mmCIF file of C-alpha atoms in Angstrom:
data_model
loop_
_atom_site.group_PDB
_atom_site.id
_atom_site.type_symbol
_atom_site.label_atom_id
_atom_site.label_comp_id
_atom_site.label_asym_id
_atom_site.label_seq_id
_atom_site.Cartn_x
_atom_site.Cartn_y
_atom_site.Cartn_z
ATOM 1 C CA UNK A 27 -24.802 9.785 -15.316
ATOM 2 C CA UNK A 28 -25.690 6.837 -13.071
ATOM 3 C CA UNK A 29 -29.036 7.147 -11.022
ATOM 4 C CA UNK A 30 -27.939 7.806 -7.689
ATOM 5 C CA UNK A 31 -29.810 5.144 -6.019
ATOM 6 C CA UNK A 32 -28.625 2.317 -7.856
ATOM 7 C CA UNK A 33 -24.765 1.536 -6.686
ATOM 8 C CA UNK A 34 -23.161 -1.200 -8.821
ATOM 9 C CA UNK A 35 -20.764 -3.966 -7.126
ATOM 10 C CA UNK A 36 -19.010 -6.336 -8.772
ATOM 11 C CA UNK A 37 -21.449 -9.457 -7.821
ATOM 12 C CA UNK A 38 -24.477 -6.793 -9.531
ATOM 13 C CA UNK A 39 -26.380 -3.888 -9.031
ATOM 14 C CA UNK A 40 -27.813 -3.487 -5.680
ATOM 15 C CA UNK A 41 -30.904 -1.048 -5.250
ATOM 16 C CA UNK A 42 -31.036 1.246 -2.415
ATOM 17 C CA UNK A 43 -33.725 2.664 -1.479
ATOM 18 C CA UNK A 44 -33.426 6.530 -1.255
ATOM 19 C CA UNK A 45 -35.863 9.789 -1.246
ATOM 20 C CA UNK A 46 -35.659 11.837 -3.873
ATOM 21 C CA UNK A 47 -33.401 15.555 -3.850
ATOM 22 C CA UNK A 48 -36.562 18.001 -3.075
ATOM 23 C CA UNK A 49 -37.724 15.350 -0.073
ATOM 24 C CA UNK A 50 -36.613 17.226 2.893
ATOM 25 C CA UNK A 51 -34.542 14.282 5.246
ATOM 26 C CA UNK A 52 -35.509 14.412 8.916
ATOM 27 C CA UNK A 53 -32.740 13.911 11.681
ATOM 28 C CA UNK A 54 -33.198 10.879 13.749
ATOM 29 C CA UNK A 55 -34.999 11.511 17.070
ATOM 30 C CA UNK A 56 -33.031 11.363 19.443
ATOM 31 C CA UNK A 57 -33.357 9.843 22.883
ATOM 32 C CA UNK A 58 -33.419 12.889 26.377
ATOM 33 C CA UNK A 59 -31.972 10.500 28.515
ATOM 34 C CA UNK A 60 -28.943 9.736 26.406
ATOM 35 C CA UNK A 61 -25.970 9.007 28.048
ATOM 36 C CA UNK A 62 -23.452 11.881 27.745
ATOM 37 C CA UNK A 63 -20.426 10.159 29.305
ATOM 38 C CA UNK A 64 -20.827 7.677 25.569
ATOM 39 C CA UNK A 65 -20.625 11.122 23.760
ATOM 40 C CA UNK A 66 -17.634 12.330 25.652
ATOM 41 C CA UNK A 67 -15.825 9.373 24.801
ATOM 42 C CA UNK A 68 -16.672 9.117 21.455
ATOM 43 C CA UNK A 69 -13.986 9.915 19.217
ATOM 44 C CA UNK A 70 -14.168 13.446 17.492
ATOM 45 C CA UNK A 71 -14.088 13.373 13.648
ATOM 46 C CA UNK A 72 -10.822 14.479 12.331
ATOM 47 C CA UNK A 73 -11.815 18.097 10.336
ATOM 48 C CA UNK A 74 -8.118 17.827 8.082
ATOM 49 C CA UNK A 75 -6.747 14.950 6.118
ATOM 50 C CA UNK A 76 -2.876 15.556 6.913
ATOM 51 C CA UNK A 77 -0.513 15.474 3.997
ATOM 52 C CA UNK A 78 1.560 12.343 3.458
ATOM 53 C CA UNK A 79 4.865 14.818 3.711
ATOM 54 C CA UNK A 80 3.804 15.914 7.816
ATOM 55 C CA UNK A 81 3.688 11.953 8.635
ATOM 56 C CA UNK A 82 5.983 10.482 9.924
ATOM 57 C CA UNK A 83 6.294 6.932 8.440
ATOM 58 C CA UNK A 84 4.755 6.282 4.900
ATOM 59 C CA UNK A 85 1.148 4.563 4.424
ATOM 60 C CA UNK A 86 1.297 1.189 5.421
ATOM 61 C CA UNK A 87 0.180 -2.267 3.783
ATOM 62 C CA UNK A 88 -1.398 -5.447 5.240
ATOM 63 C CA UNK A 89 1.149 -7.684 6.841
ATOM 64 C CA UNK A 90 -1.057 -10.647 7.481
ATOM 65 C CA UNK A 91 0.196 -12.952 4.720
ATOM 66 C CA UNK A 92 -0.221 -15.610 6.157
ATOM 67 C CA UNK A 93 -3.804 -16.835 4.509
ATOM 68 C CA UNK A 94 -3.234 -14.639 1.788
ATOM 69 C CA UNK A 95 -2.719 -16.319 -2.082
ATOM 70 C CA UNK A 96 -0.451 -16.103 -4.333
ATOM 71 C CA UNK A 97 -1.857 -13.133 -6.328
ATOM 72 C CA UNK A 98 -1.668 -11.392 -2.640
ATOM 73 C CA UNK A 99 1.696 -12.100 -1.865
ATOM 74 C CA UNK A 100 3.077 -10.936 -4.894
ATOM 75 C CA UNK A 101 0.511 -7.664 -4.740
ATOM 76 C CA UNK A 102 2.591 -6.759 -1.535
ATOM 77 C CA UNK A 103 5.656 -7.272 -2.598
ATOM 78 C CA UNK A 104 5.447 -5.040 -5.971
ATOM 79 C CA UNK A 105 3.378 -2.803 -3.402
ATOM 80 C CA UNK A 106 6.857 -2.314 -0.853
ATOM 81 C CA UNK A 107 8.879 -1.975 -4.287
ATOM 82 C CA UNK A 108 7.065 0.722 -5.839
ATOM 83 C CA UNK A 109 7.046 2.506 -2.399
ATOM 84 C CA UNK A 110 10.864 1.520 -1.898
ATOM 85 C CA UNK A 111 11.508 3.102 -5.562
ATOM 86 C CA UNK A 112 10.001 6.661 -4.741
ATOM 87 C CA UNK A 113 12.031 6.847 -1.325
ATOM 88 C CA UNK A 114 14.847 5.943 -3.024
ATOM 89 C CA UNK A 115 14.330 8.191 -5.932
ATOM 90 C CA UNK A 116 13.782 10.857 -3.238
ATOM 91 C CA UNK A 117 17.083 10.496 -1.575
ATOM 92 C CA UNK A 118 18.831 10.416 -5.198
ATOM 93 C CA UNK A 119 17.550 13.849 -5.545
ATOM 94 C CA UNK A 120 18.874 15.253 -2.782
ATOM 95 C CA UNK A 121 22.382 13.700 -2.953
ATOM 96 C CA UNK A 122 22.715 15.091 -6.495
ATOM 97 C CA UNK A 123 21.139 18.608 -5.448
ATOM 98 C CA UNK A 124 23.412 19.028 -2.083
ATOM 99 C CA UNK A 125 26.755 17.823 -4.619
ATOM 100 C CA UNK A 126 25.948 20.097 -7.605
ATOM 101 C CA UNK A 127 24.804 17.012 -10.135
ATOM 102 C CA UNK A 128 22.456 16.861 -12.622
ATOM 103 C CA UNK A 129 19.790 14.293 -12.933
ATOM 104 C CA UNK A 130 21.891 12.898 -15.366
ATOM 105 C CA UNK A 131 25.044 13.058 -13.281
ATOM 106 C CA UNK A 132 23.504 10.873 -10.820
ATOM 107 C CA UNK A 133 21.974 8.003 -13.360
ATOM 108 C CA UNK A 134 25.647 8.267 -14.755
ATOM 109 C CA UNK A 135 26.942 7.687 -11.148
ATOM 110 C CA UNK A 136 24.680 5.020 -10.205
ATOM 111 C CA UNK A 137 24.528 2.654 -14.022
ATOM 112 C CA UNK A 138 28.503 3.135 -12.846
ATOM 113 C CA UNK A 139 28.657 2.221 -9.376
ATOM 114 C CA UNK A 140 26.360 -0.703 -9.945
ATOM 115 C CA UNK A 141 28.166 -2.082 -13.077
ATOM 116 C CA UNK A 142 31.444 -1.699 -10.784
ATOM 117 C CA UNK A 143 29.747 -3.435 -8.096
ATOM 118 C CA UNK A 144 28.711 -6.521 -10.612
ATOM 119 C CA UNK A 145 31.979 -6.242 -11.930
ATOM 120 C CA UNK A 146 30.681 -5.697 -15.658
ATOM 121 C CA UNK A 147 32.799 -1.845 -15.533
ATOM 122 C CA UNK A 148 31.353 0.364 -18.680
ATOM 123 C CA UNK A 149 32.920 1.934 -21.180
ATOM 124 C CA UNK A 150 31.945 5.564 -21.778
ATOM 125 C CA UNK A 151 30.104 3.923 -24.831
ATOM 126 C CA UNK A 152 28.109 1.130 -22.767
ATOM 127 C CA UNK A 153 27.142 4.605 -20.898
ATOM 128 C CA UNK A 154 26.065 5.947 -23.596
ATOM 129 C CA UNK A 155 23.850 3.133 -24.424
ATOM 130 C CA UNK A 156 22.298 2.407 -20.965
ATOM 131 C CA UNK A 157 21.336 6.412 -20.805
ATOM 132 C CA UNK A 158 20.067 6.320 -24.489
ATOM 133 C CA UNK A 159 22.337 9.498 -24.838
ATOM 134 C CA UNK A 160 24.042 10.416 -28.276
ATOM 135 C CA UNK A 161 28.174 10.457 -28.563
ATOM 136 C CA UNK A 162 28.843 14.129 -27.714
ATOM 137 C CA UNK A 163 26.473 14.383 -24.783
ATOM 138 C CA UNK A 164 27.683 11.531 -23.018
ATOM 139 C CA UNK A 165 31.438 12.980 -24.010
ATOM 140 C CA UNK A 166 30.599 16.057 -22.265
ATOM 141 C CA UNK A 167 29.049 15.024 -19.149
ATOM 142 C CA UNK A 168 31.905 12.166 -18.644
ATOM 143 C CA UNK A 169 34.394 14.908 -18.916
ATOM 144 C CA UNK A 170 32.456 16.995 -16.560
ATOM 145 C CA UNK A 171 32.311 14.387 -14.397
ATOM 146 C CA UNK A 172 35.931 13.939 -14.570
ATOM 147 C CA UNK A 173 36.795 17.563 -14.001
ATOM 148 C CA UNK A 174 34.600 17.573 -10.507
ATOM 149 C CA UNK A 175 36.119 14.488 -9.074
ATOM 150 C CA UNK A 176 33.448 11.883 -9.112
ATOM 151 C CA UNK A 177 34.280 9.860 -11.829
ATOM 152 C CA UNK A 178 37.659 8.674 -13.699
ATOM 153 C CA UNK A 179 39.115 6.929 -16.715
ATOM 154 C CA UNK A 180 40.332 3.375 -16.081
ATOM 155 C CA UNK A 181 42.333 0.668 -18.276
ATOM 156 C CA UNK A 182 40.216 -2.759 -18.210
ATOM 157 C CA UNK A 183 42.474 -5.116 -16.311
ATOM 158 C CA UNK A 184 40.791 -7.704 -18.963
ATOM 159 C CA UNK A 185 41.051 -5.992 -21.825
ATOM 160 C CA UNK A 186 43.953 -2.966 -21.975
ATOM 161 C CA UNK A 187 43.184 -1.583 -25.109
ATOM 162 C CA UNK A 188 39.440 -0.639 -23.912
ATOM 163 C CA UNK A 189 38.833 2.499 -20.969
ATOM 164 C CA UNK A 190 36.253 1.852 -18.505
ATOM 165 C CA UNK A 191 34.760 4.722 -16.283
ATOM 166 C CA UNK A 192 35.559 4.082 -12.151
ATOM 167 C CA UNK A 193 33.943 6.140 -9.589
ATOM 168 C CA UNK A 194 36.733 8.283 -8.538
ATOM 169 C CA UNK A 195 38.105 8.794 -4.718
ATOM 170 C CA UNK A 196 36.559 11.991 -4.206
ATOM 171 C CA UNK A 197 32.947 10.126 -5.518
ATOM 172 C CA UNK A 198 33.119 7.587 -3.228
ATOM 173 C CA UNK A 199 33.773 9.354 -0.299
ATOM 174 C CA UNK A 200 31.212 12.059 -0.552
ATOM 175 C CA UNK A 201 28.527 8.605 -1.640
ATOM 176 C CA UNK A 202 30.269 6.923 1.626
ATOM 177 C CA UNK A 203 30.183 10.108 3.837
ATOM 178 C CA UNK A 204 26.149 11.127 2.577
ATOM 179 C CA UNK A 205 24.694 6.635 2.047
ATOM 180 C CA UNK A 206 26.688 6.309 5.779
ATOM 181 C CA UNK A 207 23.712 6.882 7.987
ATOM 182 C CA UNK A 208 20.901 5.267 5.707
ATOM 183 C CA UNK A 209 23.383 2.133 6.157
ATOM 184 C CA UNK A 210 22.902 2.349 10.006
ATOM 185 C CA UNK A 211 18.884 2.692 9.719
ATOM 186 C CA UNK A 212 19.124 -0.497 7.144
ATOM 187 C CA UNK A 213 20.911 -2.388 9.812
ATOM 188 C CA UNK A 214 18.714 -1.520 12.676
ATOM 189 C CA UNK A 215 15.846 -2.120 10.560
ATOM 190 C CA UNK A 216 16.694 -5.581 9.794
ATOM 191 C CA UNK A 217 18.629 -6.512 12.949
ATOM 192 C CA UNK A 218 15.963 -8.612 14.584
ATOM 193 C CA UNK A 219 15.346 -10.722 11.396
ATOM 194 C CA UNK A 220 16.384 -13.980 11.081
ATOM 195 C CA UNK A 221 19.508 -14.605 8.421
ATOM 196 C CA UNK A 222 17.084 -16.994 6.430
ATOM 197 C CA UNK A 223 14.282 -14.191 6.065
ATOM 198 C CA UNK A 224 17.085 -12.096 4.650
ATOM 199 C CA UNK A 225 18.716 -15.061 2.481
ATOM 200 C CA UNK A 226 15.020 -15.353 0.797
ATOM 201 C CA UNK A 227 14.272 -11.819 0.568
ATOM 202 C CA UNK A 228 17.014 -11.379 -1.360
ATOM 203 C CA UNK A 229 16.011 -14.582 -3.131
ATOM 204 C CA UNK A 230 13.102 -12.638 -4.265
ATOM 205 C CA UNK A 231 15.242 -8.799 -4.840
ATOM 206 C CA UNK A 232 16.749 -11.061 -7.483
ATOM 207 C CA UNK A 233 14.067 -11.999 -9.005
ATOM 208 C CA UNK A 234 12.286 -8.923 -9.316
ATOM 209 C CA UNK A 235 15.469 -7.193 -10.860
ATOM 210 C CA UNK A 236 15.633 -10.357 -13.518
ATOM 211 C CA UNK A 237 12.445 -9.809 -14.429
ATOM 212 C CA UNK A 238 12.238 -5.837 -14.537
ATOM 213 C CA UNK A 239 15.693 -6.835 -17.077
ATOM 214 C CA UNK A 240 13.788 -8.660 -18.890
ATOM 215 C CA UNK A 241 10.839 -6.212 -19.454
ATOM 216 C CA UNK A 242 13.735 -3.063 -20.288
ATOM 217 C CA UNK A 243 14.918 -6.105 -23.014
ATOM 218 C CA UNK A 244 11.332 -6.827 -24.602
ATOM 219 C CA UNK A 245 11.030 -2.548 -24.729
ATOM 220 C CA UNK A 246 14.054 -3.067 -27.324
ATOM 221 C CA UNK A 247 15.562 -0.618 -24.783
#
């Protein structure tokens, strides 16, 4: 165990000295003409840490970037992304939980929707591949899936003898009806920004989801 005297920083050790345990440590004296308005304005020590969940906004990061380096810069950004990934993993959960879907349901929705949205649509085997499920499993919850209304069975307008998987009416409009008011907060949120702050933030969006490809790819996954 380190001796408690001796605190280590990253320039060297810096001695401090300290009595030892069984010395008894005296309060400092303290002045009988203080000033008691000071003390009544002084602060009062919080007595409770409150949890993260009873705040209101999430813990927030420097925002003076201006003299910061490189290294800085890009500590922030991954900083907002991993804090961007829980919220969003957070509102996955309780999409899926208020529309009766698995975890799996909604990763099947979502490698879907996106796909759609790049238009690269997947086959039920691409599916398989980007959930690392086996043949029967992915059979079963596509069929599932198909039963409930979210997703359905396509012909590739490129290629007619393959079947790509579509979100389905229904699975849109429950997405649409649920993702509706998080659109409105993302437009007030941004609506004082200028369009060149948003062209190079999503500049940088892109490069973060090239590289985090890229990674997946060197994981052989």
């Amino acid at each position: 165990m380190a001796d408690s005297a001796s605190v280590g920083t990253e320039t060297g050790d810096c001695e401090l000295d300290s009595p030892p345990l069984s010395t008894p440590i005296s309060p400092p004296e303290t002045s009988t003409t203080s000033n008691a308005t000071t003390q009544e304005n002084r602060p009062a020590i919080p007595t409770t840490i409150p949890d993260i969940s009873e705040t209101e906004h999430l813990p927030t990061y420097p925002r003076r970037v201006a003299d910061a380096d490189r290294a800085a810069l890009e500590a922030l950004i991954a900083a907002d992304v991993r804090v961007l990934s829980a919220e969003s993993e957070h509102i996955g959960r309780v999409f899926a939980a208020r529309h009766s879907l698995s975890a799996n349901d909604f990763r099947a929705l979502l490698h879907i929707m996106v796909a759609e949205t790049a238009g690269r649509p997947l086959t039920a085997g691409d599916l398989r591949r980007q959930m690392g499920m086996s043949g029967a499993a992915i059979t079963y919850l596509v069929e599932r899936m198909i039963t409930s209304g979210h997703l359905r069975r396509d012909s590739d307008p490129a290629d007619r003898r393959k079947v790509i998987l579509r979100v389905a009416e229904h699975g849109m409009g429950v997405a649409g009806q649920f993702f509706a008011p998080l659109a409105e907060h993302t437009t007030r949120a941004m609506a004082d920004m200028p369009d060149d702050d948003i062209a190079v933030a999503h500049r940088t969006l892109t490069a973060l989801i090239d590289a985090m490809a890229a990674f997946r790819r060197d994981l052989g996954d």
